Short mmCIF file of C-alpha atoms in Angstrom, two decimals:
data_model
loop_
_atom_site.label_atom_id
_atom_site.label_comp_id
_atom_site.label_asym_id
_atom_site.label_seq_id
_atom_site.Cartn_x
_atom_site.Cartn_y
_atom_site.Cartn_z
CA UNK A 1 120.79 290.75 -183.42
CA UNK A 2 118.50 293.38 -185.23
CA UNK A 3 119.62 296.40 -184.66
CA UNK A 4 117.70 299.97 -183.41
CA UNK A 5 114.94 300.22 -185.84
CA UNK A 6 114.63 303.67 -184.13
CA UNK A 7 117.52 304.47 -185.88
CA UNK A 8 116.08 304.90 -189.41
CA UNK A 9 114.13 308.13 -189.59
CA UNK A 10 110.24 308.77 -189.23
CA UNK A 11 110.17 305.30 -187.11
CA UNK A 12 108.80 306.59 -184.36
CA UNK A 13 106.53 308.53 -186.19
CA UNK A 14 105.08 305.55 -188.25
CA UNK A 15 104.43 303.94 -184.96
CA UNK A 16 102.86 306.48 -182.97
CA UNK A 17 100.53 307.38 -185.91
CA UNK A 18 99.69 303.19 -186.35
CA UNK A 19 99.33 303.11 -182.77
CA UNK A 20 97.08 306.13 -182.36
CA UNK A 21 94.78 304.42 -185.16
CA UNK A 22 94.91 301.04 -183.46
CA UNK A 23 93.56 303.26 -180.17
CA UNK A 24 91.22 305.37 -181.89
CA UNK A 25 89.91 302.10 -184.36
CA UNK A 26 90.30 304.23 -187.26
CA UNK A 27 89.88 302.15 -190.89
CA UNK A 28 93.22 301.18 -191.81
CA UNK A 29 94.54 299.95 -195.56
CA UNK A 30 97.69 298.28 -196.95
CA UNK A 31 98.72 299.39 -200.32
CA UNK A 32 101.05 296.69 -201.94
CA UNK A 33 103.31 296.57 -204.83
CA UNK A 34 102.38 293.88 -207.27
CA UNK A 35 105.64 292.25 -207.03
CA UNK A 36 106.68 289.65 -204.29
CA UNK A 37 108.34 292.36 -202.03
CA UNK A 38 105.23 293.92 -202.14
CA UNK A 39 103.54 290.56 -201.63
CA UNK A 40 105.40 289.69 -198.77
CA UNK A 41 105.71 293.12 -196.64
CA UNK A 42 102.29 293.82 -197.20
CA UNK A 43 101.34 290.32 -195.91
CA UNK A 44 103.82 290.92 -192.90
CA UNK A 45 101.74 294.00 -191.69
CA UNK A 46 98.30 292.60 -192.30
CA UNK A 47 99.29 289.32 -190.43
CA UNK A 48 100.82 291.35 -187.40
CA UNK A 49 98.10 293.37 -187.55
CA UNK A 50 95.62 291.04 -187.39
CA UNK A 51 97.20 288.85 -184.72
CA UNK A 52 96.56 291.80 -182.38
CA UNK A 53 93.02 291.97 -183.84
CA UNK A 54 92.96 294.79 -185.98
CA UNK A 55 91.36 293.71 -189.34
CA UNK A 56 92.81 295.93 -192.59
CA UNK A 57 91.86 296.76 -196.25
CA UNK A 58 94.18 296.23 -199.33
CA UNK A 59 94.85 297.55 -202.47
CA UNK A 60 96.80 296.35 -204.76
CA UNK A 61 97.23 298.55 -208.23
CA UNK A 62 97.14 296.48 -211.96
CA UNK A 63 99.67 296.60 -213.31
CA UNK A 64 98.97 297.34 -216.68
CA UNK A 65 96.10 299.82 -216.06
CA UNK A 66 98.01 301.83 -212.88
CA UNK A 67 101.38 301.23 -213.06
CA UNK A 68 103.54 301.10 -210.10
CA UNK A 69 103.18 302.72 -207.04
CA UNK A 70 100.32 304.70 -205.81
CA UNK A 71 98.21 307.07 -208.27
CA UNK A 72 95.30 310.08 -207.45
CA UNK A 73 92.41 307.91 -208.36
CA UNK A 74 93.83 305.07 -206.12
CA UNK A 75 94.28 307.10 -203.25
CA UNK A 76 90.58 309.17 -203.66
CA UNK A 77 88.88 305.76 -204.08
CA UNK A 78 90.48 304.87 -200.92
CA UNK A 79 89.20 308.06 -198.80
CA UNK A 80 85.76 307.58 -200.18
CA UNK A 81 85.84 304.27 -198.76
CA UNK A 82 86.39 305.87 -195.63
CA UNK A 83 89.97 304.72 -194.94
CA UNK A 84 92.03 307.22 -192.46
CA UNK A 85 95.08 305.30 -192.72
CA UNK A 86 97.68 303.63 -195.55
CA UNK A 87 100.58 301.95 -195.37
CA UNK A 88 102.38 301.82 -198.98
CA UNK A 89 104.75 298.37 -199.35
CA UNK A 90 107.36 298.49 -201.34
CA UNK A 91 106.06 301.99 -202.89
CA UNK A 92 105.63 305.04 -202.19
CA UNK A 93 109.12 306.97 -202.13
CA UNK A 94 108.63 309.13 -205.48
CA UNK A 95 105.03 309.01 -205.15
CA UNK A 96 104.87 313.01 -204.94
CA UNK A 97 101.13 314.25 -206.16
CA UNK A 98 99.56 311.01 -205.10
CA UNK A 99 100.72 311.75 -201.88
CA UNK A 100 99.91 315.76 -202.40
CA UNK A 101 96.44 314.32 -202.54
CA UNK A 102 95.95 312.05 -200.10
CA UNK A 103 97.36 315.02 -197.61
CA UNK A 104 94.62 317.14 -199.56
CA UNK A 105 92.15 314.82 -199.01
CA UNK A 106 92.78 314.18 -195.33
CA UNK A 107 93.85 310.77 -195.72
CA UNK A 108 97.46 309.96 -193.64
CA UNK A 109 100.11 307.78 -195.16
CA UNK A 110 102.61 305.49 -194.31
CA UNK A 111 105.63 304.51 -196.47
CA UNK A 112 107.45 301.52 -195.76
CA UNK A 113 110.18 301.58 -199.04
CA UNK A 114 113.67 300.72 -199.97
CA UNK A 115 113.93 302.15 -203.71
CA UNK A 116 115.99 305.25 -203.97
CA UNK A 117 115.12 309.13 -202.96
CA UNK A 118 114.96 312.15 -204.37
CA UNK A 119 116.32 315.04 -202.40
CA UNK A 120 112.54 316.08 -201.98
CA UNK A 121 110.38 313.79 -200.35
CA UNK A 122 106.67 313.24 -201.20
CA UNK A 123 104.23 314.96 -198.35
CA UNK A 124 103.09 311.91 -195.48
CA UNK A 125 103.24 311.20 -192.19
CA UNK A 126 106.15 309.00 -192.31
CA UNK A 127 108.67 307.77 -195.00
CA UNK A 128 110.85 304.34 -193.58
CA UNK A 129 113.45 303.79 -195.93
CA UNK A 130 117.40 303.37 -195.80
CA UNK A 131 117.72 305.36 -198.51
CA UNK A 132 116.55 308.46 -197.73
CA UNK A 133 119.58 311.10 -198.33
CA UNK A 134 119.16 312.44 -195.13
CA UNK A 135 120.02 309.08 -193.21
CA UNK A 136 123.32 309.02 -191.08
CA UNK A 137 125.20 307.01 -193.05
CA UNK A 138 126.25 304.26 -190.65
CA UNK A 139 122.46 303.47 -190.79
CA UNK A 140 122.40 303.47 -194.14
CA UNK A 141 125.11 300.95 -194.29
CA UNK A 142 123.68 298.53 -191.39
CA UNK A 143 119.78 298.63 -193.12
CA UNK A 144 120.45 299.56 -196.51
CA UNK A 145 120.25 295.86 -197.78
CA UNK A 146 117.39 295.54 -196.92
CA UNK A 147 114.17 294.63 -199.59
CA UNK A 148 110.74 296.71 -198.56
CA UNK A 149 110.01 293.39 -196.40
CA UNK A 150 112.74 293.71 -195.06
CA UNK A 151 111.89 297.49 -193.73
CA UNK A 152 108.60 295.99 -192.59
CA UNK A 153 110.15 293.55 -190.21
CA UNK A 154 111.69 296.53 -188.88
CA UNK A 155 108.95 298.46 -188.59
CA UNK A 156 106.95 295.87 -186.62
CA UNK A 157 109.91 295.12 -184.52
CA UNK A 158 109.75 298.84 -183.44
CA UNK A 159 105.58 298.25 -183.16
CA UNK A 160 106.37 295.23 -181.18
CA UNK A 161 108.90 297.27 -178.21
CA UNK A 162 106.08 299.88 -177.76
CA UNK A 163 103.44 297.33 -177.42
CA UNK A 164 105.36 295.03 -174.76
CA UNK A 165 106.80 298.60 -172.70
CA UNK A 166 103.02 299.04 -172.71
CA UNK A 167 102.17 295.34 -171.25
CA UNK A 168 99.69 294.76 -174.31
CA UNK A 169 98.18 291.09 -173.93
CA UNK A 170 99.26 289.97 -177.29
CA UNK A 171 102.82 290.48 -178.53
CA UNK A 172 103.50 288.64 -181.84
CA UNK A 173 106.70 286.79 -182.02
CA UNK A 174 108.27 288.20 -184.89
CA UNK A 175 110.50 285.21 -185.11
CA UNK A 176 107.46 283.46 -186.91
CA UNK A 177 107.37 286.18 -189.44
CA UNK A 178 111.26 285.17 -190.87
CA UNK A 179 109.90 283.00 -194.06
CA UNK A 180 107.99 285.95 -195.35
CA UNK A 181 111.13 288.42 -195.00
CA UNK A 182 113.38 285.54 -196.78
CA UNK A 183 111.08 285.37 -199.29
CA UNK A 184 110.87 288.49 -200.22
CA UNK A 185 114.81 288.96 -199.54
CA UNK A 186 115.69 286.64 -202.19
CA UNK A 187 112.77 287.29 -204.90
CA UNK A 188 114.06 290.61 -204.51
CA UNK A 189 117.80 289.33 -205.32
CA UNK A 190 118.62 291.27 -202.84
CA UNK A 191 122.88 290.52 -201.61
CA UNK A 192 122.63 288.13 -198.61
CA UNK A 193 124.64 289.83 -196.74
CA UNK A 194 124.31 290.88 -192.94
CA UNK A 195 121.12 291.32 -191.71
CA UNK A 196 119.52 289.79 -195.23
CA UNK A 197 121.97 286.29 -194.36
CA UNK A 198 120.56 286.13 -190.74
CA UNK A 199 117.25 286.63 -192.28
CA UNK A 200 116.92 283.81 -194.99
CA UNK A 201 118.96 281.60 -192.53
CA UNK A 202 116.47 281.64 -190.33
CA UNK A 203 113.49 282.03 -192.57
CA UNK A 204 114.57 278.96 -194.45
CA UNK A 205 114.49 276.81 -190.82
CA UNK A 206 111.31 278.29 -190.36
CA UNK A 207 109.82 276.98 -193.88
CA UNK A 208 110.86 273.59 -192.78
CA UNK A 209 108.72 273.14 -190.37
CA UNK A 210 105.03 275.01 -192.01
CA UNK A 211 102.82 274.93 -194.73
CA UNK A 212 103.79 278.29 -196.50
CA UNK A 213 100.59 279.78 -197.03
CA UNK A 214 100.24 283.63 -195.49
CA UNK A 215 100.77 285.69 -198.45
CA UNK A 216 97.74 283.71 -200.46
CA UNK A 217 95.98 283.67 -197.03
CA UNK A 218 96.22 287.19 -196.17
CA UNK A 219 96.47 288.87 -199.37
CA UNK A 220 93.81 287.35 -202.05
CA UNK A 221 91.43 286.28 -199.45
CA UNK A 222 87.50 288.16 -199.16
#
């Protein structure tokens, strides 16, 4: 059983702000690592997202030319495209002038990371991730396994509660989701332990029985 994903900080915040652009049909984007993890929890947020019928943009930065993780050019190109709202997969955490920026520039963010913190945290709406120093540490120890895809899951199993205590028509089962989160879990090498060996357990079933497909579907479509 997944546990409280109210329980890592800026949760609640993350959905509130996702759900107040859902209501208010502000442009949303998903900025992805180049990596499978980024792949994969990227792909997790558009799908759920788009299963409720909320269509999203994506960037995803070369890796040669922009490096990892979000940069100042990325993030203005992004505004003047008239997005209100990204949510950074897999990156984000260290990101600290991009981020000064996009705050600058009035465009929110969302970071949905496992890599470690600083002390200092980069200026955004809300920053998921296990890591964080100032996480109780019994959370730290029941989520921090987890790969950014991982976090994702968690984050749109927290989406998910809010949307069924508000008796939305369409509620996702997040069960389907499980062979993008194993996926990611083990491209990640990340130890398949606790939540990660419920997660590829059941992924894996779930593989058996689909053509895997999202992530190609979802994130290098037009």
């Amino acid at each position: 059983t997944l546990q409280d994903p109210s329980l890592l900080k800026d949760m609640d915040k993350a959905v509130d702000r996702v759900l107040t652009a859902i209501k208010r049909k502000e442009n949303i984007l998903v900025y992805a690592d180049y990596d499978v993890d980024g792949a994969t929890s990227s792909a997790l947020i558009r799908i759920f997202l788009k299963e409720i019928g909320v269509n999203t943009g994506l960037y995803i930065p070369d890796r040669l030319e922009e490096g990892y993780g979000a940069n100042l050019d990325a993030m203005q190109l992004i505004k003047d495209q008239h997005y209100d709202l990204v949510i950074m997969c897999d990156c984000g955490t260290t990101s600290f002038e991009p981020l000064a920026h996009a705050k600058k520039i009035g465009l929110d963010v969302i970071v949905l990371d496992h890599h470690t913190t600083e002390f200092h945290l980069p200026e955004c709406v809300a920053l998921i991730n296990p890591h964080r120093l100032d996480q109780d540490e019994h959370v730290k120890n029941t989520f921090g396994l987890l790969c950014a895809a991982g976090v994702a899951f968690c984050f749109l199993a927290a989406l998910n509660r809010v949307r069924k205590q508000q008796k939305r028509d369409i509620i996702p089962n997040l069960i389907n989701y499980l062979d993008l989160v194993a996926l990611g879990t083990v491209c990640d090498v990340m130890p398949l332990k606790g939540i990660n060996r419920a997660i590829v357990s059941q992924g894996l079933k779930l593989m058996q029985h689909q053509l895997y497909c999202k992530v190609f579907c979802y994130l290098y479509s037009t």
